[in-house]
């Protein structure tokens, strides 16, 4: 490649397309094709591996705790994931507003936005805890969650843990949204 690296092809020192040879372009295309192929194969491999490990973990967990207990656990874990999205659109609005504030260079505005978003999501979490935990303690267990062969105290304890996990999950979604927004902002400014 005449001493040039493929990433140098877009360098400002190459002012015309004539300076980039057909050989350099072919090399760049080949490198890009190899990178796409490697990313595709890695993605497929990770999906297959994750699926196989998931199936294996289900088999081990069912044998370890039993069918009914495993059903209770997976239901509660699924509910934590669903309630974790209970952010009333605050996460997406934060991403949008954050990009506008960053474009203006408003650091104080960014801090206020993140603090307000976190405060709102924390209030939602507190509301979940204040509604679920008394409900778990006051409502008869037959109405809450019927699981034959599982002790009532275990069900109630699981539901309290579910409420606590949900209370953590709701504001925690803001962290991943902020990370995504910062990557998005940094990729548009470079």
JSON list of C-alpha atoms in Angstrom, two decimals:
[
{"chain": "A", "resi": 1, "resn": "UNK", "atom": "CA", "xyz": [0.00, 0.00, 0.00]},
{"chain": "A", "resi": 2, "resn": "UNK", "atom": "CA", "xyz": [2.93, 2.34, -0.68]},
{"chain": "A", "resi": 3, "resn": "UNK", "atom": "CA", "xyz": [3.63, 2.81, 3.05]},
{"chain": "A", "resi": 4, "resn": "UNK", "atom": "CA", "xyz": [0.11, 4.10, 3.71]},
{"chain": "A", "resi": 5, "resn": "UNK", "atom": "CA", "xyz": [-2.32, 2.63, 6.18]},
{"chain": "A", "resi": 6, "resn": "UNK", "atom": "CA", "xyz": [-5.92, 2.11, 5.07]},
{"chain": "A", "resi": 7, "resn": "UNK", "atom": "CA", "xyz": [-7.15, 4.58, 7.71]},
{"chain": "A", "resi": 8, "resn": "UNK", "atom": "CA", "xyz": [-4.87, 7.25, 6.19]},
{"chain": "A", "resi": 9, "resn": "UNK", "atom": "CA", "xyz": [-6.91, 7.29, 2.99]},
{"chain": "A", "resi": 10, "resn": "UNK", "atom": "CA", "xyz": [-9.30, 9.87, 4.38]},
{"chain": "A", "resi": 11, "resn": "UNK", "atom": "CA", "xyz": [-6.47, 12.02, 5.73]},
{"chain": "A", "resi": 12, "resn": "UNK", "atom": "CA", "xyz": [-6.56, 15.72, 4.75]},
{"chain": "A", "resi": 13, "resn": "UNK", "atom": "CA", "xyz": [-3.17, 15.41, 3.08]},
{"chain": "A", "resi": 14, "resn": "UNK", "atom": "CA", "xyz": [-4.82, 13.49, 0.20]},
{"chain": "A", "resi": 15, "resn": "UNK", "atom": "CA", "xyz": [-6.47, 16.35, -1.62]},
{"chain": "A", "resi": 16, "resn": "UNK", "atom": "CA", "xyz": [-7.68, 14.63, -4.72]},
{"chain": "A", "resi": 17, "resn": "UNK", "atom": "CA", "xyz": [-9.02, 11.24, -5.62]},
{"chain": "A", "resi": 18, "resn": "UNK", "atom": "CA", "xyz": [-6.20, 10.86, -8.13]},
{"chain": "A", "resi": 19, "resn": "UNK", "atom": "CA", "xyz": [-3.68, 10.57, -5.29]},
{"chain": "A", "resi": 20, "resn": "UNK", "atom": "CA", "xyz": [-5.41, 7.47, -3.95]},
{"chain": "A", "resi": 21, "resn": "UNK", "atom": "CA", "xyz": [-4.57, 4.58, -6.20]},
{"chain": "A", "resi": 22, "resn": "UNK", "atom": "CA", "xyz": [-6.93, 1.84, -7.24]},
{"chain": "A", "resi": 23, "resn": "UNK", "atom": "CA", "xyz": [-4.77, -0.55, -5.27]},
{"chain": "A", "resi": 24, "resn": "UNK", "atom": "CA", "xyz": [-5.30, 1.51, -2.09]},
{"chain": "A", "resi": 25, "resn": "UNK", "atom": "CA", "xyz": [-9.05, 1.53, -2.65]},
{"chain": "A", "resi": 26, "resn": "UNK", "atom": "CA", "xyz": [-9.08, -2.22, -3.26]},
{"chain": "A", "resi": 27, "resn": "UNK", "atom": "CA", "xyz": [-7.11, -2.76, -0.05]},
{"chain": "A", "resi": 28, "resn": "UNK", "atom": "CA", "xyz": [-9.50, -0.54, 1.88]},
{"chain": "A", "resi": 29, "resn": "UNK", "atom": "CA", "xyz": [-12.50, -2.42, 0.48]},
{"chain": "A", "resi": 30, "resn": "UNK", "atom": "CA", "xyz": [-10.92, -5.75, 1.35]},
{"chain": "A", "resi": 31, "resn": "UNK", "atom": "CA", "xyz": [-10.19, -4.62, 4.91]},
{"chain": "A", "resi": 32, "resn": "UNK", "atom": "CA", "xyz": [-13.74, -3.33, 5.31]},
{"chain": "A", "resi": 33, "resn": "UNK", "atom": "CA", "xyz": [-15.18, -6.59, 3.96]},
{"chain": "A", "resi": 34, "resn": "UNK", "atom": "CA", "xyz": [-13.06, -8.63, 6.37]},
{"chain": "A", "resi": 35, "resn": "UNK", "atom": "CA", "xyz": [-14.13, -6.42, 9.29]},
{"chain": "A", "resi": 36, "resn": "UNK", "atom": "CA", "xyz": [-17.82, -6.77, 8.41]},
{"chain": "A", "resi": 37, "resn": "UNK", "atom": "CA", "xyz": [-17.46, -10.54, 8.02]},
{"chain": "A", "resi": 38, "resn": "UNK", "atom": "CA", "xyz": [-15.65, -10.82, 11.37]},
{"chain": "A", "resi": 39, "resn": "UNK", "atom": "CA", "xyz": [-18.30, -8.70, 13.11]},
{"chain": "A", "resi": 40, "resn": "UNK", "atom": "CA", "xyz": [-21.09, -10.81, 11.59]},
{"chain": "A", "resi": 41, "resn": "UNK", "atom": "CA", "xyz": [-19.49, -14.12, 12.58]},
{"chain": "A", "resi": 42, "resn": "UNK", "atom": "CA", "xyz": [-18.70, -12.86, 16.06]},
{"chain": "A", "resi": 43, "resn": "UNK", "atom": "CA", "xyz": [-22.29, -11.65, 16.50]},
{"chain": "A", "resi": 44, "resn": "UNK", "atom": "CA", "xyz": [-23.74, -14.96, 15.34]},
{"chain": "A", "resi": 45, "resn": "UNK", "atom": "CA", "xyz": [-21.31, -16.89, 17.53]},
{"chain": "A", "resi": 46, "resn": "UNK", "atom": "CA", "xyz": [-22.18, -14.84, 20.60]},
{"chain": "A", "resi": 47, "resn": "UNK", "atom": "CA", "xyz": [-25.93, -15.27, 20.00]},
{"chain": "A", "resi": 48, "resn": "UNK", "atom": "CA", "xyz": [-25.56, -19.04, 19.61]},
{"chain": "A", "resi": 49, "resn": "UNK", "atom": "CA", "xyz": [-23.32, -19.24, 22.69]},
{"chain": "A", "resi": 50, "resn": "UNK", "atom": "CA", "xyz": [-25.66, -17.09, 24.77]},
{"chain": "A", "resi": 51, "resn": "UNK", "atom": "CA", "xyz": [-28.67, -19.17, 23.74]},
{"chain": "A", "resi": 52, "resn": "UNK", "atom": "CA", "xyz": [-26.94, -22.45, 24.57]},
{"chain": "A", "resi": 53, "resn": "UNK", "atom": "CA", "xyz": [-25.76, -21.14, 27.95]},
{"chain": "A", "resi": 54, "resn": "UNK", "atom": "CA", "xyz": [-29.27, -19.86, 28.66]},
{"chain": "A", "resi": 55, "resn": "UNK", "atom": "CA", "xyz": [-30.79, -23.26, 27.93]},
{"chain": "A", "resi": 56, "resn": "UNK", "atom": "CA", "xyz": [-28.17, -24.95, 30.09]},
{"chain": "A", "resi": 57, "resn": "UNK", "atom": "CA", "xyz": [-28.78, -22.55, 32.98]},
{"chain": "A", "resi": 58, "resn": "UNK", "atom": "CA", "xyz": [-32.54, -23.18, 32.80]},
{"chain": "A", "resi": 59, "resn": "UNK", "atom": "CA", "xyz": [-32.00, -26.94, 32.99]},
{"chain": "A", "resi": 60, "resn": "UNK", "atom": "CA", "xyz": [-29.65, -26.58, 35.96]},
{"chain": "A", "resi": 61, "resn": "UNK", "atom": "CA", "xyz": [-31.93, -24.10, 37.77]},
{"chain": "A", "resi": 62, "resn": "UNK", "atom": "CA", "xyz": [-35.07, -26.23, 37.34]},
{"chain": "A", "resi": 63, "resn": "UNK", "atom": "CA", "xyz": [-33.25, -29.27, 38.74]},
{"chain": "A", "resi": 64, "resn": "UNK", "atom": "CA", "xyz": [-31.85, -27.23, 41.64]},
{"chain": "A", "resi": 65, "resn": "UNK", "atom": "CA", "xyz": [-35.00, -25.45, 42.81]},
{"chain": "A", "resi": 66, "resn": "UNK", "atom": "CA", "xyz": [-37.91, -27.33, 41.24]},
{"chain": "A", "resi": 67, "resn": "UNK", "atom": "CA", "xyz": [-40.47, -26.46, 38.59]},
{"chain": "A", "resi": 68, "resn": "UNK", "atom": "CA", "xyz": [-42.79, -24.29, 40.69]},
{"chain": "A", "resi": 69, "resn": "UNK", "atom": "CA", "xyz": [-40.04, -22.32, 42.41]},
{"chain": "A", "resi": 70, "resn": "UNK", "atom": "CA", "xyz": [-38.31, -21.75, 39.09]},
{"chain": "A", "resi": 71, "resn": "UNK", "atom": "CA", "xyz": [-41.61, -20.50, 37.63]},
{"chain": "A", "resi": 72, "resn": "UNK", "atom": "CA", "xyz": [-41.98, -18.04, 40.51]},
{"chain": "A", "resi": 73, "resn": "UNK", "atom": "CA", "xyz": [-38.41, -16.83, 40.04]},
{"chain": "A", "resi": 74, "resn": "UNK", "atom": "CA", "xyz": [-38.68, -16.34, 36.28]},
{"chain": "A", "resi": 75, "resn": "UNK", "atom": "CA", "xyz": [-42.00, -14.54, 36.62]},
{"chain": "A", "resi": 76, "resn": "UNK", "atom": "CA", "xyz": [-40.55, -12.10, 39.13]},
{"chain": "A", "resi": 77, "resn": "UNK", "atom": "CA", "xyz": [-37.35, -11.57, 37.12]},
{"chain": "A", "resi": 78, "resn": "UNK", "atom": "CA", "xyz": [-39.48, -10.88, 34.04]},
{"chain": "A", "resi": 79, "resn": "UNK", "atom": "CA", "xyz": [-41.60, -8.40, 35.98]},
{"chain": "A", "resi": 80, "resn": "UNK", "atom": "CA", "xyz": [-38.47, -6.59, 37.20]},
{"chain": "A", "resi": 81, "resn": "UNK", "atom": "CA", "xyz": [-37.38, -6.22, 33.58]},
{"chain": "A", "resi": 82, "resn": "UNK", "atom": "CA", "xyz": [-40.81, -4.94, 32.53]},
{"chain": "A", "resi": 83, "resn": "UNK", "atom": "CA", "xyz": [-41.14, -2.50, 35.43]},
{"chain": "A", "resi": 84, "resn": "UNK", "atom": "CA", "xyz": [-37.57, -1.35, 34.81]},
{"chain": "A", "resi": 85, "resn": "UNK", "atom": "CA", "xyz": [-38.93, 0.40, 31.72]},
{"chain": "A", "resi": 86, "resn": "UNK", "atom": "CA", "xyz": [-41.39, 2.38, 33.86]},
{"chain": "A", "resi": 87, "resn": "UNK", "atom": "CA", "xyz": [-39.66, 5.68, 33.25]},
{"chain": "A", "resi": 88, "resn": "UNK", "atom": "CA", "xyz": [-42.56, 7.53, 31.59]},
{"chain": "A", "resi": 89, "resn": "UNK", "atom": "CA", "xyz": [-40.34, 8.50, 28.66]},
{"chain": "A", "resi": 90, "resn": "UNK", "atom": "CA", "xyz": [-37.88, 10.35, 30.87]},
{"chain": "A", "resi": 91, "resn": "UNK", "atom": "CA", "xyz": [-34.92, 8.33, 29.54]},
{"chain": "A", "resi": 92, "resn": "UNK", "atom": "CA", "xyz": [-35.59, 9.18, 25.89]},
{"chain": "A", "resi": 93, "resn": "UNK", "atom": "CA", "xyz": [-36.38, 12.80, 26.69]},
{"chain": "A", "resi": 94, "resn": "UNK", "atom": "CA", "xyz": [-33.13, 13.04, 28.64]},
{"chain": "A", "resi": 95, "resn": "UNK", "atom": "CA", "xyz": [-31.17, 11.73, 25.64]},
{"chain": "A", "resi": 96, "resn": "UNK", "atom": "CA", "xyz": [-32.78, 14.32, 23.35]},
{"chain": "A", "resi": 97, "resn": "UNK", "atom": "CA", "xyz": [-32.34, 17.25, 25.75]},
{"chain": "A", "resi": 98, "resn": "UNK", "atom": "CA", "xyz": [-28.80, 16.17, 26.63]},
{"chain": "A", "resi": 99, "resn": "UNK", "atom": "CA", "xyz": [-27.71, 16.34, 23.01]},
{"chain": "A", "resi": 100, "resn": "UNK", "atom": "CA", "xyz": [-29.15, 19.85, 22.65]},
{"chain": "A", "resi": 101, "resn": "UNK", "atom": "CA", "xyz": [-27.48, 21.05, 25.85]},
{"chain": "A", "resi": 102, "resn": "UNK", "atom": "CA", "xyz": [-24.18, 19.50, 24.81]},
{"chain": "A", "resi": 103, "resn": "UNK", "atom": "CA", "xyz": [-24.37, 21.20, 21.41]},
{"chain": "A", "resi": 104, "resn": "UNK", "atom": "CA", "xyz": [-24.70, 24.54, 23.21]},
{"chain": "A", "resi": 105, "resn": "UNK", "atom": "CA", "xyz": [-21.91, 23.66, 25.66]},
{"chain": "A", "resi": 106, "resn": "UNK", "atom": "CA", "xyz": [-24.27, 24.13, 28.62]},
{"chain": "A", "resi": 107, "resn": "UNK", "atom": "CA", "xyz": [-22.56, 22.07, 31.34]},
{"chain": "A", "resi": 108, "resn": "UNK", "atom": "CA", "xyz": [-24.74, 23.49, 34.11]},
{"chain": "A", "resi": 109, "resn": "UNK", "atom": "CA", "xyz": [-27.85, 22.63, 32.10]},
{"chain": "A", "resi": 110, "resn": "UNK", "atom": "CA", "xyz": [-26.58, 19.08, 31.61]},
{"chain": "A", "resi": 111, "resn": "UNK", "atom": "CA", "xyz": [-26.03, 18.69, 35.36]},
{"chain": "A", "resi": 112, "resn": "UNK", "atom": "CA", "xyz": [-29.51, 20.03, 36.13]},
{"chain": "A", "resi": 113, "resn": "UNK", "atom": "CA", "xyz": [-31.09, 17.75, 33.51]},
{"chain": "A", "resi": 114, "resn": "UNK", "atom": "CA", "xyz": [-29.39, 14.63, 34.86]},
{"chain": "A", "resi": 115, "resn": "UNK", "atom": "CA", "xyz": [-30.20, 15.57, 38.47]},
{"chain": "A", "resi": 116, "resn": "UNK", "atom": "CA", "xyz": [-33.87, 16.24, 37.67]},
{"chain": "A", "resi": 117, "resn": "UNK", "atom": "CA", "xyz": [-34.20, 13.04, 35.64]},
{"chain": "A", "resi": 118, "resn": "UNK", "atom": "CA", "xyz": [-32.61, 10.99, 38.39]},
{"chain": "A", "resi": 119, "resn": "UNK", "atom": "CA", "xyz": [-34.80, 12.66, 41.04]},
{"chain": "A", "resi": 120, "resn": "UNK", "atom": "CA", "xyz": [-37.99, 11.90, 39.08]},
{"chain": "A", "resi": 121, "resn": "UNK", "atom": "CA", "xyz": [-37.03, 8.27, 38.46]},
{"chain": "A", "resi": 122, "resn": "UNK", "atom": "CA", "xyz": [-36.07, 7.87, 42.12]},
{"chain": "A", "resi": 123, "resn": "UNK", "atom": "CA", "xyz": [-39.49, 9.22, 43.12]},
{"chain": "A", "resi": 124, "resn": "UNK", "atom": "CA", "xyz": [-41.15, 6.66, 40.82]},
{"chain": "A", "resi": 125, "resn": "UNK", "atom": "CA", "xyz": [-39.03, 3.95, 42.46]},
{"chain": "A", "resi": 126, "resn": "UNK", "atom": "CA", "xyz": [-40.05, 5.10, 45.91]},
{"chain": "A", "resi": 127, "resn": "UNK", "atom": "CA", "xyz": [-43.69, 5.04, 44.84]},
{"chain": "A", "resi": 128, "resn": "UNK", "atom": "CA", "xyz": [-43.29, 1.44, 43.62]},
{"chain": "A", "resi": 129, "resn": "UNK", "atom": "CA", "xyz": [-41.79, 0.42, 46.97]},
{"chain": "A", "resi": 130, "resn": "UNK", "atom": "CA", "xyz": [-44.49, 2.26, 48.94]},
{"chain": "A", "resi": 131, "resn": "UNK", "atom": "CA", "xyz": [-47.25, 0.55, 46.95]},
{"chain": "A", "resi": 132, "resn": "UNK", "atom": "CA", "xyz": [-45.86, -2.96, 46.57]},
{"chain": "A", "resi": 133, "resn": "UNK", "atom": "CA", "xyz": [-44.44, -3.70, 50.02]},
{"chain": "A", "resi": 134, "resn": "UNK", "atom": "CA", "xyz": [-47.61, -2.84, 52.00]},
{"chain": "A", "resi": 135, "resn": "UNK", "atom": "CA", "xyz": [-49.61, -4.72, 49.38]},
{"chain": "A", "resi": 136, "resn": "UNK", "atom": "CA", "xyz": [-47.43, -7.78, 49.84]},
{"chain": "A", "resi": 137, "resn": "UNK", "atom": "CA", "xyz": [-47.86, -7.65, 53.60]},
{"chain": "A", "resi": 138, "resn": "UNK", "atom": "CA", "xyz": [-51.61, -6.92, 53.68]},
{"chain": "A", "resi": 139, "resn": "UNK", "atom": "CA", "xyz": [-53.12, -8.81, 50.74]},
{"chain": "A", "resi": 140, "resn": "UNK", "atom": "CA", "xyz": [-53.91, -12.51, 51.29]},
{"chain": "A", "resi": 141, "resn": "UNK", "atom": "CA", "xyz": [-51.31, -14.74, 49.65]},
{"chain": "A", "resi": 142, "resn": "UNK", "atom": "CA", "xyz": [-53.89, -16.60, 47.55]},
{"chain": "A", "resi": 143, "resn": "UNK", "atom": "CA", "xyz": [-54.62, -13.33, 45.72]},
{"chain": "A", "resi": 144, "resn": "UNK", "atom": "CA", "xyz": [-50.95, -12.40, 45.31]},
{"chain": "A", "resi": 145, "resn": "UNK", "atom": "CA", "xyz": [-49.25, -15.39, 43.82]},
{"chain": "A", "resi": 146, "resn": "UNK", "atom": "CA", "xyz": [-50.44, -18.95, 44.03]},
{"chain": "A", "resi": 147, "resn": "UNK", "atom": "CA", "xyz": [-47.61, -21.45, 43.88]},
{"chain": "A", "resi": 148, "resn": "UNK", "atom": "CA", "xyz": [-48.46, -24.96, 45.09]},
{"chain": "A", "resi": 149, "resn": "UNK", "atom": "CA", "xyz": [-45.81, -26.39, 47.37]},
{"chain": "A", "resi": 150, "resn": "UNK", "atom": "CA", "xyz": [-44.11, -23.06, 48.04]},
{"chain": "A", "resi": 151, "resn": "UNK", "atom": "CA", "xyz": [-44.33, -21.61, 51.53]},
{"chain": "A", "resi": 152, "resn": "UNK", "atom": "CA", "xyz": [-46.30, -18.36, 51.88]},
{"chain": "A", "resi": 153, "resn": "UNK", "atom": "CA", "xyz": [-43.39, -16.60, 53.61]},
{"chain": "A", "resi": 154, "resn": "UNK", "atom": "CA", "xyz": [-41.10, -17.46, 50.68]},
{"chain": "A", "resi": 155, "resn": "UNK", "atom": "CA", "xyz": [-43.57, -15.91, 48.24]},
{"chain": "A", "resi": 156, "resn": "UNK", "atom": "CA", "xyz": [-43.87, -12.75, 50.32]},
{"chain": "A", "resi": 157, "resn": "UNK", "atom": "CA", "xyz": [-40.10, -12.48, 50.72]},
{"chain": "A", "resi": 158, "resn": "UNK", "atom": "CA", "xyz": [-39.68, -12.94, 46.96]},
{"chain": "A", "resi": 159, "resn": "UNK", "atom": "CA", "xyz": [-42.20, -10.18, 46.29]},
{"chain": "A", "resi": 160, "resn": "UNK", "atom": "CA", "xyz": [-40.40, -7.79, 48.66]},
{"chain": "A", "resi": 161, "resn": "UNK", "atom": "CA", "xyz": [-37.12, -8.56, 46.88]},
{"chain": "A", "resi": 162, "resn": "UNK", "atom": "CA", "xyz": [-38.95, -7.98, 43.58]},
{"chain": "A", "resi": 163, "resn": "UNK", "atom": "CA", "xyz": [-40.06, -4.53, 44.80]},
{"chain": "A", "resi": 164, "resn": "UNK", "atom": "CA", "xyz": [-36.50, -3.67, 45.86]},
{"chain": "A", "resi": 165, "resn": "UNK", "atom": "CA", "xyz": [-35.04, -4.85, 42.54]},
{"chain": "A", "resi": 166, "resn": "UNK", "atom": "CA", "xyz": [-37.64, -2.86, 40.63]},
{"chain": "A", "resi": 167, "resn": "UNK", "atom": "CA", "xyz": [-36.87, 0.22, 42.73]},
{"chain": "A", "resi": 168, "resn": "UNK", "atom": "CA", "xyz": [-33.22, -0.09, 41.71]},
{"chain": "A", "resi": 169, "resn": "UNK", "atom": "CA", "xyz": [-33.97, -0.96, 38.07]},
{"chain": "A", "resi": 170, "resn": "UNK", "atom": "CA", "xyz": [-36.10, 2.12, 37.31]},
{"chain": "A", "resi": 171, "resn": "UNK", "atom": "CA", "xyz": [-33.46, 4.83, 37.94]},
{"chain": "A", "resi": 172, "resn": "UNK", "atom": "CA", "xyz": [-30.66, 2.50, 36.81]},
{"chain": "A", "resi": 173, "resn": "UNK", "atom": "CA", "xyz": [-31.98, 2.64, 33.25]},
{"chain": "A", "resi": 174, "resn": "UNK", "atom": "CA", "xyz": [-30.91, 6.27, 33.17]},
{"chain": "A", "resi": 175, "resn": "UNK", "atom": "CA", "xyz": [-27.26, 5.23, 33.38]},
{"chain": "A", "resi": 176, "resn": "UNK", "atom": "CA", "xyz": [-27.35, 3.25, 30.16]},
{"chain": "A", "resi": 177, "resn": "UNK", "atom": "CA", "xyz": [-29.32, 6.01, 28.45]},
{"chain": "A", "resi": 178, "resn": "UNK", "atom": "CA", "xyz": [-26.76, 8.62, 29.49]},
{"chain": "A", "resi": 179, "resn": "UNK", "atom": "CA", "xyz": [-23.91, 6.41, 28.30]},
{"chain": "A", "resi": 180, "resn": "UNK", "atom": "CA", "xyz": [-25.65, 5.96, 24.95]},
{"chain": "A", "resi": 181, "resn": "UNK", "atom": "CA", "xyz": [-26.32, 9.69, 24.67]},
{"chain": "A", "resi": 182, "resn": "UNK", "atom": "CA", "xyz": [-22.70, 10.58, 25.41]},
{"chain": "A", "resi": 183, "resn": "UNK", "atom": "CA", "xyz": [-21.47, 8.15, 22.74]},
{"chain": "A", "resi": 184, "resn": "UNK", "atom": "CA", "xyz": [-23.98, 9.60, 20.31]},
{"chain": "A", "resi": 185, "resn": "UNK", "atom": "CA", "xyz": [-22.91, 13.17, 21.10]},
{"chain": "A", "resi": 186, "resn": "UNK", "atom": "CA", "xyz": [-19.20, 12.35, 20.90]},
{"chain": "A", "resi": 187, "resn": "UNK", "atom": "CA", "xyz": [-19.61, 10.57, 17.56]},
{"chain": "A", "resi": 188, "resn": "UNK", "atom": "CA", "xyz": [-21.33, 13.59, 16.04]},
{"chain": "A", "resi": 189, "resn": "UNK", "atom": "CA", "xyz": [-18.72, 16.05, 17.30]},
{"chain": "A", "resi": 190, "resn": "UNK", "atom": "CA", "xyz": [-15.64, 14.20, 16.02]}
]
